[in-house]
PDB file of C-alpha atoms in Angstrom:
ATOM      1  CA  MET A   5      56.910  -5.260  98.062  1.00  0.00           C
ATOM      2  CA  SER A   6      54.945  -5.812 101.201  1.00  0.00           C
ATOM      3  CA  GLY A   7      54.689  -9.160 102.920  1.00  0.00           C
ATOM      4  CA  ALA A   8      51.896 -10.999 104.674  1.00  0.00           C
ATOM      5  CA  ALA A   9      52.506  -9.167 107.953  1.00  0.00           C
ATOM      6  CA  ASP A  10      52.115  -5.783 106.215  1.00  0.00           C
ATOM      7  CA  TRP A  11      49.000  -7.049 104.483  1.00  0.00           C
ATOM      8  CA  GLY A  12      47.500  -8.001 107.843  1.00  0.00           C
ATOM      9  CA  ALA A  13      48.364  -4.625 109.372  1.00  0.00           C
ATOM     10  CA  ASP A  14      46.992  -2.728 106.344  1.00  0.00           C
ATOM     11  CA  HIS A  15      43.837  -4.818 106.317  1.00  0.00           C
ATOM     12  CA  ALA A  16      43.284  -4.148 110.025  1.00  0.00           C
ATOM     13  CA  ALA A  17      43.943  -0.404 109.557  1.00  0.00           C
ATOM     14  CA  ILE A  18      41.417  -0.195 106.721  1.00  0.00           C
ATOM     15  CA  ALA A  19      38.789  -2.165 108.645  1.00  0.00           C
ATOM     16  CA  ALA A  20      39.347   0.186 111.606  1.00  0.00           C
ATOM     17  CA  THR A  21      38.859   3.206 109.325  1.00  0.00           C
ATOM     18  CA  THR A  22      35.560   1.783 108.071  1.00  0.00           C
ATOM     19  CA  ALA A  23      34.506   1.167 111.686  1.00  0.00           C
ATOM     20  CA  LYS A  24      35.274   4.831 112.503  1.00  0.00           C
ATOM     21  CA  LEU A  25      33.210   5.986 109.523  1.00  0.00           C
ATOM     22  CA  LEU A  26      30.296   3.782 110.584  1.00  0.00           C
ATOM     23  CA  ALA A  27      30.396   5.026 114.190  1.00  0.00           C
ATOM     24  CA  ALA A  28      30.554   8.672 113.066  1.00  0.00           C
ATOM     25  CA  VAL A  29      27.623   8.326 110.638  1.00  0.00           C
ATOM     26  CA  ASN A  30      25.532   6.510 113.239  1.00  0.00           C
ATOM     27  CA  ALA A  31      26.291   9.281 115.788  1.00  0.00           C
ATOM     28  CA  SER A  32      25.533  12.119 113.271  1.00  0.00           C
ATOM     29  CA  ASP A  33      29.119  13.216 114.041  1.00  0.00           C
ATOM     30  CA  VAL A  34      30.150  15.411 111.082  1.00  0.00           C
ATOM     31  CA  ALA A  35      33.718  16.001 112.330  1.00  0.00           C
ATOM     32  CA  GLY A  36      34.152  12.250 112.817  1.00  0.00           C
ATOM     33  CA  VAL A  37      32.958  11.571 109.256  1.00  0.00           C
ATOM     34  CA  LEU A  38      35.274  14.240 107.802  1.00  0.00           C
ATOM     35  CA  ALA A  39      38.261  12.769 109.688  1.00  0.00           C
ATOM     36  CA  VAL A  40      37.987   9.662 107.502  1.00  0.00           C
ATOM     37  CA  TRP A  41      37.898  11.573 104.190  1.00  0.00           C
ATOM     38  CA  ALA A  42      40.873  12.594 102.062  1.00  0.00           C
ATOM     39  CA  ASP A  43      40.937  16.295 101.118  1.00  0.00           C
ATOM     40  CA  GLU A  44      40.078  15.549  97.485  1.00  0.00           C
ATOM     41  CA  GLY A  45      37.606  12.726  98.233  1.00  0.00           C
ATOM     42  CA  VAL A  46      34.389  12.242  96.243  1.00  0.00           C
ATOM     43  CA  LEU A  47      31.176  11.118  97.947  1.00  0.00           C
ATOM     44  CA  MET A  48      28.705   9.687  95.403  1.00  0.00           C
ATOM     45  CA  PRO A  49      25.343   9.450  97.213  1.00  0.00           C
ATOM     46  CA  PRO A  50      22.193   8.065  95.597  1.00  0.00           C
ATOM     47  CA  HIS A  51      19.662  10.712  94.536  1.00  0.00           C
ATOM     48  CA  HIS A  52      22.191  13.562  94.874  1.00  0.00           C
ATOM     49  CA  PRO A  53      25.080  14.751  92.685  1.00  0.00           C
ATOM     50  CA  SER A  54      28.643  13.901  93.775  1.00  0.00           C
ATOM     51  CA  VAL A  55      30.127  15.930  96.629  1.00  0.00           C
ATOM     52  CA  GLN A  56      33.893  16.566  96.460  1.00  0.00           C
ATOM     53  CA  GLY A  57      36.187  18.111  99.058  1.00  0.00           C
ATOM     54  CA  LEU A  58      36.031  18.620 102.810  1.00  0.00           C
ATOM     55  CA  GLU A  59      34.033  21.861 102.939  1.00  0.00           C
ATOM     56  CA  PRO A  60      31.313  20.652 100.519  1.00  0.00           C
ATOM     57  CA  LEU A  61      31.256  17.372 102.494  1.00  0.00           C
ATOM     58  CA  ARG A  62      30.821  19.326 105.750  1.00  0.00           C
ATOM     59  CA  THR A  63      27.847  21.229 104.320  1.00  0.00           C
ATOM     60  CA  TYR A  64      26.350  18.028 102.915  1.00  0.00           C
ATOM     61  CA  PHE A  65      26.574  16.080 106.191  1.00  0.00           C
ATOM     62  CA  ASP A  66      25.443  19.082 108.312  1.00  0.00           C
ATOM     63  CA  ASN A  67      22.281  19.274 106.202  1.00  0.00           C
ATOM     64  CA  LEU A  68      21.801  15.513 106.039  1.00  0.00           C
ATOM     65  CA  PHE A  69      22.133  14.892 109.789  1.00  0.00           C
ATOM     66  CA  SER A  70      19.841  17.852 110.612  1.00  0.00           C
ATOM     67  CA  ARG A  71      17.067  16.086 108.678  1.00  0.00           C
ATOM     68  CA  THR A  72      17.837  12.407 109.218  1.00  0.00           C
ATOM     69  CA  THR A  73      19.651  10.075 111.588  1.00  0.00           C
ATOM     70  CA  PHE A  74      20.994   6.693 110.516  1.00  0.00           C
ATOM     71  CA  THR A  75      21.820   3.334 111.987  1.00  0.00           C
ATOM     72  CA  PHE A  76      24.001   1.552 109.451  1.00  0.00           C
ATOM     73  CA  ARG A  77      25.213  -2.002 109.954  1.00  0.00           C
ATOM     74  CA  PHE A  78      27.632  -3.618 107.506  1.00  0.00           C
ATOM     75  CA  THR A  79      26.585  -7.198 106.785  1.00  0.00           C
ATOM     76  CA  SER A  80      29.692  -8.094 104.750  1.00  0.00           C
ATOM     77  CA  SER A  81      33.039  -6.549 103.826  1.00  0.00           C
ATOM     78  CA  SER A  82      35.652  -7.619 101.293  1.00  0.00           C
ATOM     79  CA  ILE A  83      38.900  -5.615 101.234  1.00  0.00           C
ATOM     80  CA  GLU A  84      41.415  -5.696  98.397  1.00  0.00           C
ATOM     81  CA  LEU A  85      44.801  -3.989  98.712  1.00  0.00           C
ATOM     82  CA  VAL A  86      46.678  -2.734  95.649  1.00  0.00           C
ATOM     83  CA  GLY A  87      49.771  -0.846  96.777  1.00  0.00           C
ATOM     84  CA  ASP A  88      48.661   2.425  98.365  1.00  0.00           C
ATOM     85  CA  THR A  89      45.041   1.976  97.269  1.00  0.00           C
ATOM     86  CA  ALA A  90      42.419  -0.308  98.757  1.00  0.00           C
ATOM     87  CA  PHE A  91      38.938  -1.302  97.612  1.00  0.00           C
ATOM     88  CA  GLU A  92      36.311  -2.460 100.053  1.00  0.00           C
ATOM     89  CA  SER A  93      32.962  -3.754  98.881  1.00  0.00           C
ATOM     90  CA  VAL A  94      30.319  -3.865 101.574  1.00  0.00           C
ATOM     91  CA  THR A  95      26.708  -4.816 102.027  1.00  0.00           C
ATOM     92  CA  TYR A  96      24.610  -2.962 104.581  1.00  0.00           C
ATOM     93  CA  ILE A  97      21.316  -2.676 106.388  1.00  0.00           C
ATOM     94  CA  VAL A  98      20.300   0.844 107.396  1.00  0.00           C
ATOM     95  CA  SER A  99      17.518   2.280 109.503  1.00  0.00           C
ATOM     96  CA  THR A 100      16.730   5.879 108.486  1.00  0.00           C
ATOM     97  CA  ARG A 101      14.845   8.115 110.941  1.00  0.00           C
ATOM     98  CA  PRO A 102      13.607  11.565 109.886  1.00  0.00           C
ATOM     99  CA  THR A 103      14.312  14.062 112.690  1.00  0.00           C
ATOM    100  CA  ASP A 104      10.740  15.439 112.353  1.00  0.00           C
ATOM    101  CA  GLY A 105       9.384  12.299 113.976  1.00  0.00           C
ATOM    102  CA  ARG A 106       8.069  10.545 110.881  1.00  0.00           C
ATOM    103  CA  THR A 107       8.384   6.772 110.842  1.00  0.00           C
ATOM    104  CA  ALA A 108      11.846   5.177 110.472  1.00  0.00           C
ATOM    105  CA  ARG A 109      12.429   3.121 107.336  1.00  0.00           C
ATOM    106  CA  GLU A 110      14.698   0.138 106.839  1.00  0.00           C
ATOM    107  CA  ASP A 111      16.721  -0.388 103.677  1.00  0.00           C
ATOM    108  CA  ARG A 112      19.493  -2.672 102.510  1.00  0.00           C
ATOM    109  CA  GLY A 113      22.091  -2.250  99.803  1.00  0.00           C
ATOM    110  CA  LYS A 114      25.753  -2.438  98.802  1.00  0.00           C
ATOM    111  CA  GLY A 115      28.616  -0.051  98.250  1.00  0.00           C
ATOM    112  CA  LEU A 116      32.231   0.461  97.334  1.00  0.00           C
ATOM    113  CA  HIS A 117      34.827   2.339  99.406  1.00  0.00           C
ATOM    114  CA  VAL A 118      38.115   3.359  97.768  1.00  0.00           C
ATOM    115  CA  TYR A 119      40.831   4.204 100.302  1.00  0.00           C
ATOM    116  CA  ARG A 120      44.215   5.833  99.725  1.00  0.00           C
ATOM    117  CA  ARG A 121      47.215   5.422 102.031  1.00  0.00           C
ATOM    118  CA  GLN A 122      48.286   8.822 103.337  1.00  0.00           C
ATOM    119  CA  GLY A 123      51.837  10.050 103.996  1.00  0.00           C
ATOM    120  CA  ASP A 124      51.450   9.319 107.720  1.00  0.00           C
ATOM    121  CA  GLY A 125      50.419   5.705 107.037  1.00  0.00           C
ATOM    122  CA  SER A 126      46.727   6.230 107.762  1.00  0.00           C
ATOM    123  CA  TRP A 127      44.067   5.336 105.181  1.00  0.00           C
ATOM    124  CA  GLN A 128      41.501   7.862 103.976  1.00  0.00           C
ATOM    125  CA  LEU A 129      38.436   7.621 101.765  1.00  0.00           C
ATOM    126  CA  ILE A 130      38.746   8.944  98.222  1.00  0.00           C
ATOM    127  CA  HIS A 131      35.467   7.481  96.870  1.00  0.00           C
ATOM    128  CA  ASP A 132      32.307   6.225  98.551  1.00  0.00           C
ATOM    129  CA  ILE A 133      29.361   5.061  96.431  1.00  0.00           C
ATOM    130  CA  TRP A 134      26.378   2.892  97.346  1.00  0.00           C
ATOM    131  CA  ASN A 135      22.824   2.113  96.332  1.00  0.00           C
ATOM    132  CA  SER A 136      19.728   0.335  97.572  1.00  0.00           C
ATOM    133  CA  ASP A 137      18.782  -3.272  96.784  1.00  0.00           C
ATOM    134  CA  GLN A 138      15.075  -2.419  97.103  1.00  0.00           C
ATOM    135  CA  PRO A 139      12.900  -1.891  94.020  1.00  0.00           C
ATOM    136  CA  ALA A 140      12.502   1.754  93.074  1.00  0.00           C
ATOM    137  CA  VAL A 141       9.233   3.467  93.889  1.00  0.00           C
ATOM    138  CA  ALA A 142       7.508   3.975  90.538  1.00  0.00           C
ATOM    139  CA  PRO A 143       6.985   7.612  89.600  1.00  0.00           C
ATOM    140  CA  PRO A 144       3.319   8.660  89.531  1.00  0.00           C
ATOM    141  CA  ALA A 145       1.636   7.819  86.247  1.00  0.00           C
ATOM    142  CA  PRO A 146       0.586  10.757  84.062  1.00  0.00           C
ATOM    143  CA  ARG A 147      -2.850  12.037  85.091  1.00  0.00           C
ATOM    144  CA  ASP A 148      -4.692  10.642  82.048  1.00  0.00           C
ATOM    145  CA  GLN A 149      -3.302   7.143  82.787  1.00  0.00           C
ATOM    146  CA  ARG A 150      -4.282   7.342  86.452  1.00  0.00           C
ATOM    147  CA  LEU A 151      -7.848   8.428  85.668  1.00  0.00           C
ATOM    148  CA  GLY A 152      -8.380   6.310  82.569  1.00  0.00           C
ATOM    149  CA  SER A 153      -9.763   7.773  79.340  1.00  0.00           C
ATOM    150  CA  ALA A 154     -13.022   9.079  80.817  1.00  0.00           C
TER     151      ALA A 154
ATOM    152  CA  MET B  23      57.385  -0.137  87.503  1.00  0.00           C
ATOM    153  CA  SER B  24      55.676   1.070  84.351  1.00  0.00           C
ATOM    154  CA  GLY B  25      56.623   4.259  82.571  1.00  0.00           C
ATOM    155  CA  ALA B  26      54.654   7.035  80.909  1.00  0.00           C
ATOM    156  CA  ALA B  27      54.344   5.148  77.609  1.00  0.00           C
ATOM    157  CA  ASP B  28      52.811   2.151  79.400  1.00  0.00           C
ATOM    158  CA  TRP B  29      50.500   4.481  81.276  1.00  0.00           C
ATOM    159  CA  GLY B  30      49.269   5.961  77.999  1.00  0.00           C
ATOM    160  CA  ALA B  31      48.709   2.531  76.460  1.00  0.00           C
ATOM    161  CA  ASP B  32      46.912   1.247  79.577  1.00  0.00           C
ATOM    162  CA  HIS B  33      44.758   4.365  79.778  1.00  0.00           C
ATOM    163  CA  ALA B  34      43.776   3.977  76.112  1.00  0.00           C
ATOM    164  CA  ALA B  35      43.021   0.270  76.584  1.00  0.00           C
ATOM    165  CA  ILE B  36      40.777   0.985  79.572  1.00  0.00           C
ATOM    166  CA  ALA B  37      38.958   3.807  77.785  1.00  0.00           C
ATOM    167  CA  ALA B  38      38.417   1.461  74.828  1.00  0.00           C
ATOM    168  CA  THR B  39      36.981  -1.183  77.177  1.00  0.00           C
ATOM    169  CA  THR B  40      34.534   1.351  78.611  1.00  0.00           C
ATOM    170  CA  ALA B  41      33.569   2.350  75.051  1.00  0.00           C
ATOM    171  CA  LYS B  42      32.867  -1.329  74.235  1.00  0.00           C
ATOM    172  CA  LEU B  43      30.703  -1.662  77.356  1.00  0.00           C
ATOM    173  CA  LEU B  44      28.760   1.477  76.448  1.00  0.00           C
ATOM    174  CA  ALA B  45      28.174   0.328  72.849  1.00  0.00           C
ATOM    175  CA  ALA B  46      27.039  -3.127  74.008  1.00  0.00           C
ATOM    176  CA  VAL B  47      24.590  -1.749  76.608  1.00  0.00           C
ATOM    177  CA  ASN B  48      23.175   0.745  74.111  1.00  0.00           C
ATOM    178  CA  ALA B  49      22.688  -2.085  71.561  1.00  0.00           C
ATOM    179  CA  SER B  50      21.091  -4.468  74.145  1.00  0.00           C
ATOM    180  CA  ASP B  51      23.961  -6.813  73.177  1.00  0.00           C
ATOM    181  CA  VAL B  52      24.291  -9.259  76.092  1.00  0.00           C
ATOM    182  CA  ALA B  53      27.309 -11.121  74.628  1.00  0.00           C
ATOM    183  CA  GLY B  54      29.061  -7.788  74.087  1.00  0.00           C
ATOM    184  CA  VAL B  55      28.420  -6.774  77.705  1.00  0.00           C
ATOM    185  CA  LEU B  56      29.670 -10.126  79.036  1.00  0.00           C
ATOM    186  CA  ALA B  57      32.871  -9.846  76.942  1.00  0.00           C
ATOM    187  CA  VAL B  58      33.898  -6.882  79.119  1.00  0.00           C
ATOM    188  CA  TRP B  59      33.298  -8.670  82.451  1.00  0.00           C
ATOM    189  CA  ALA B  60      35.805 -10.724  84.415  1.00  0.00           C
ATOM    190  CA  ASP B  61      34.554 -14.204  85.399  1.00  0.00           C
ATOM    191  CA  GLU B  62      34.267 -13.222  89.058  1.00  0.00           C
ATOM    192  CA  GLY B  63      32.975  -9.674  88.424  1.00  0.00           C
ATOM    193  CA  VAL B  64      30.298  -8.070  90.604  1.00  0.00           C
ATOM    194  CA  LEU B  65      27.634  -5.810  89.092  1.00  0.00           C
ATOM    195  CA  MET B  66      26.031  -3.598  91.758  1.00  0.00           C
ATOM    196  CA  PRO B  67      22.893  -2.112  90.157  1.00  0.00           C
ATOM    197  CA  PRO B  68      20.589   0.331  91.934  1.00  0.00           C
ATOM    198  CA  HIS B  69      17.323  -1.206  93.169  1.00  0.00           C
ATOM    199  CA  HIS B  70      18.580  -4.777  92.716  1.00  0.00           C
ATOM    200  CA  PRO B  71      20.957  -6.975  94.750  1.00  0.00           C
ATOM    201  CA  SER B  72      24.502  -7.502  93.451  1.00  0.00           C
ATOM    202  CA  VAL B  73      24.948  -9.911  90.542  1.00  0.00           C
ATOM    203  CA  GLN B  74      28.205 -11.889  90.502  1.00  0.00           C
ATOM    204  CA  GLY B  75      29.612 -14.143  87.773  1.00  0.00           C
ATOM    205  CA  LEU B  76      29.059 -14.527  84.044  1.00  0.00           C
ATOM    206  CA  GLU B  77      25.976 -16.789  84.090  1.00  0.00           C
ATOM    207  CA  PRO B  78      24.053 -14.681  86.636  1.00  0.00           C
ATOM    208  CA  LEU B  79      25.100 -11.602  84.629  1.00  0.00           C
ATOM    209  CA  ARG B  80      23.773 -13.199  81.432  1.00  0.00           C
ATOM    210  CA  THR B  81      20.397 -13.888  83.059  1.00  0.00           C
ATOM    211  CA  TYR B  82      20.275 -10.371  84.519  1.00  0.00           C
ATOM    212  CA  PHE B  83      21.020  -8.616  81.211  1.00  0.00           C
ATOM    213  CA  ASP B  84      18.737 -10.942  79.205  1.00  0.00           C
ATOM    214  CA  ASN B  85      15.857  -9.971  81.510  1.00  0.00           C
ATOM    215  CA  LEU B  86      16.814  -6.307  81.634  1.00  0.00           C
ATOM    216  CA  PHE B  87      17.131  -5.816  77.873  1.00  0.00           C
ATOM    217  CA  SER B  88      13.862  -7.688  77.229  1.00  0.00           C
ATOM    218  CA  ARG B  89      12.053  -5.053  79.303  1.00  0.00           C
ATOM    219  CA  THR B  90      14.094  -1.914  78.662  1.00  0.00           C
ATOM    220  CA  THR B  91      16.495  -0.395  76.150  1.00  0.00           C
ATOM    221  CA  PHE B  92      19.067   2.233  77.109  1.00  0.00           C
ATOM    222  CA  THR B  93      20.996   5.051  75.548  1.00  0.00           C
ATOM    223  CA  PHE B  94      23.843   5.878  77.930  1.00  0.00           C
ATOM    224  CA  ARG B  95      26.254   8.731  77.292  1.00  0.00           C
ATOM    225  CA  PHE B  96      29.228   9.306  79.586  1.00  0.00           C
ATOM    226  CA  THR B  97      29.638  13.015  80.322  1.00  0.00           C
ATOM    227  CA  SER B  98      32.963  12.662  82.162  1.00  0.00           C
ATOM    228  CA  SER B  99      35.543   9.977  82.900  1.00  0.00           C
ATOM    229  CA  SER B 100      38.522   9.954  85.237  1.00  0.00           C
ATOM    230  CA  ILE B 101      40.767   6.877  85.096  1.00  0.00           C
ATOM    231  CA  GLU B 102      43.314   5.999  87.744  1.00  0.00           C
ATOM    232  CA  LEU B 103      45.790   3.129  87.281  1.00  0.00           C
ATOM    233  CA  VAL B 104      47.122   1.182  90.256  1.00  0.00           C
ATOM    234  CA  GLY B 105      49.332  -1.645  88.974  1.00  0.00           C
ATOM    235  CA  ASP B 106      47.080  -4.295  87.459  1.00  0.00           C
ATOM    236  CA  THR B 107      43.937  -2.608  88.778  1.00  0.00           C
ATOM    237  CA  ALA B 108      42.298   0.550  87.502  1.00  0.00           C
ATOM    238  CA  PHE B 109      39.303   2.487  88.580  1.00  0.00           C
ATOM    239  CA  GLU B 110      37.272   4.901  86.525  1.00  0.00           C
ATOM    240  CA  SER B 111      34.752   7.351  87.885  1.00  0.00           C
ATOM    241  CA  VAL B 112      32.169   8.468  85.343  1.00  0.00           C
ATOM    242  CA  THR B 113      29.147  10.700  85.105  1.00  0.00           C
ATOM    243  CA  TYR B 114      26.362   9.793  82.693  1.00  0.00           C
ATOM    244  CA  ILE B 115      23.093  10.763  81.097  1.00  0.00           C
ATOM    245  CA  VAL B 116      20.779   7.884  80.193  1.00  0.00           C
ATOM    246  CA  SER B 117      17.547   7.598  78.289  1.00  0.00           C
ATOM    247  CA  THR B 118      15.551   4.534  79.392  1.00  0.00           C
ATOM    248  CA  ARG B 119      12.829   3.197  77.082  1.00  0.00           C
ATOM    249  CA  PRO B 120      10.453   0.449  78.246  1.00  0.00           C
ATOM    250  CA  THR B 121      10.014  -2.087  75.431  1.00  0.00           C
ATOM    251  CA  ASP B 122       6.212  -2.044  75.999  1.00  0.00           C
ATOM    252  CA  GLY B 123       6.007   1.399  74.426  1.00  0.00           C
ATOM    253  CA  ARG B 124       5.647   3.461  77.593  1.00  0.00           C
ATOM    254  CA  THR B 125       7.351   6.843  77.559  1.00  0.00           C
ATOM    255  CA  ALA B 126      11.154   7.039  77.694  1.00  0.00           C
ATOM    256  CA  ARG B 127      12.661   8.689  80.768  1.00  0.00           C
ATOM    257  CA  GLU B 128      15.900  10.610  81.091  1.00  0.00           C
ATOM    258  CA  ASP B 129      18.157  10.311  84.114  1.00  0.00           C
ATOM    259  CA  ARG B 130      21.644  11.390  85.081  1.00  0.00           C
ATOM    260  CA  GLY B 131      24.064   9.995  87.615  1.00  0.00           C
ATOM    261  CA  LYS B 132      27.571   8.800  88.392  1.00  0.00           C
ATOM    262  CA  GLY B 133      29.381   5.523  88.802  1.00  0.00           C
ATOM    263  CA  LEU B 134      32.581   3.691  89.500  1.00  0.00           C
ATOM    264  CA  HIS B 135      34.163   0.996  87.283  1.00  0.00           C
ATOM    265  CA  VAL B 136      36.944  -1.175  88.720  1.00  0.00           C
ATOM    266  CA  TYR B 137      39.011  -2.966  86.057  1.00  0.00           C
ATOM    267  CA  ARG B 138      41.556  -5.757  86.419  1.00  0.00           C
ATOM    268  CA  ARG B 139      44.348  -6.453  83.931  1.00  0.00           C
ATOM    269  CA  GLN B 140      43.981 -10.005  82.601  1.00  0.00           C
ATOM    270  CA  GLY B 141      46.761 -12.458  81.717  1.00  0.00           C
ATOM    271  CA  ASP B 142      46.448 -11.572  78.011  1.00  0.00           C
ATOM    272  CA  GLY B 143      46.898  -7.851  78.725  1.00  0.00           C
ATOM    273  CA  SER B 144      43.222  -6.948  78.251  1.00  0.00           C
ATOM    274  CA  TRP B 145      41.267  -5.169  80.992  1.00  0.00           C
ATOM    275  CA  GLN B 146      38.034  -6.569  82.395  1.00  0.00           C
ATOM    276  CA  LEU B 147      35.417  -5.232  84.781  1.00  0.00           C
ATOM    277  CA  ILE B 148      35.429  -6.584  88.322  1.00  0.00           C
ATOM    278  CA  HIS B 149      33.026  -4.012  89.846  1.00  0.00           C
ATOM    279  CA  ASP B 150      30.463  -1.670  88.340  1.00  0.00           C
ATOM    280  CA  ILE B 151      28.288   0.473  90.616  1.00  0.00           C
ATOM    281  CA  TRP B 152      26.281   3.604  89.865  1.00  0.00           C
ATOM    282  CA  ASN B 153      23.336   5.633  91.091  1.00  0.00           C
ATOM    283  CA  SER B 154      21.047   8.455  90.025  1.00  0.00           C
ATOM    284  CA  ASP B 155      21.563  12.141  90.809  1.00  0.00           C
ATOM    285  CA  GLN B 156      17.798  12.731  90.731  1.00  0.00           C
ATOM    286  CA  PRO B 157      15.782  13.028  93.951  1.00  0.00           C
ATOM    287  CA  ALA B 158      14.096   9.778  94.975  1.00  0.00           C
ATOM    288  CA  VAL B 159      10.390   9.424  94.388  1.00  0.00           C
ATOM    289  CA  ALA B 160       8.825   9.557  97.847  1.00  0.00           C
ATOM    290  CA  PRO B 161       7.036   6.372  98.889  1.00  0.00           C
ATOM    291  CA  PRO B 162       3.267   6.775  99.237  1.00  0.00           C
ATOM    292  CA  ALA B 163       2.263   8.212 102.601  1.00  0.00           C
ATOM    293  CA  PRO B 164       0.391   5.868 104.953  1.00  0.00           C
ATOM    294  CA  ARG B 165      -3.327   5.944 104.190  1.00  0.00           C
ATOM    295  CA  ASP B 166      -4.319   7.967 107.256  1.00  0.00           C
ATOM    296  CA  GLN B 167      -1.828  10.722 106.302  1.00  0.00           C
ATOM    297  CA  ARG B 168      -3.082  10.856 102.719  1.00  0.00           C
ATOM    298  CA  LEU B 169      -6.718  11.117 103.734  1.00  0.00           C
ATOM    299  CA  GLY B 170      -6.291  13.270 106.833  1.00  0.00           C
ATOM    300  CA  SER B 171      -7.890  12.358 110.155  1.00  0.00           C
ATOM    301  CA  ALA B 172     -11.476  12.418 108.913  1.00  0.00           C
TER     302      ALA B 172
END
């Protein structure tokens, strides 16, 4: 069993790992993002199927950062430790800037990080899932509805 | 420490809890949904802020099911037990039918359930988050882009 001192050290190590992830995403630093992920980790991004494993993650983030840069800011974090696993729920604000110069957009949402303690004592991501708080954009209505019955 | 027999029983109990949740959502049965949630649970729905606690959850599902009915089907489930906590990653297909008679839409996505073992041995949801695999609908372009520079 671990005591309060261990809990504090684990909590600090997990918060530091999240800070590394945030800095890497905000710098479009693919190697920095991958350093936080466990080999078998599963990224679960909105509007894209899950991405599992370091090489698929590398391809995903290479493509993503070539099209878009991000400034994420976590507005809350709650970390729960259960043995060698930890759950962190976060809320965030993100500014998303297309690299083609189109206007940046701001969004806010929430997410869940699942971390696993590694053999060397570090913590790595095994799941990362999030979604937006903003209402969905409605899909275009069928043509006959848009134009009326005329 | 728990042995393999306990693991099997816990796994079955968690899978049964997920099955109850699925049946309740598909029947627009708010009481059935709430029966699966822990008092302090946090629902993290796409395109809506987090909803925490049984009374806010009741209001959320009352409103949701008055506007929309769902047929969810889980297409995969992976359950991991960590002491008195468990997390389940799922993939799903859902058919969403507005109650005003507009056309049903099909979607697919993935999610993460976090369960907590309760004092009576049952398992209850403490986090539920999911998102769509489908590409986002692009927001309307600013008026000058839609109409050109004329």
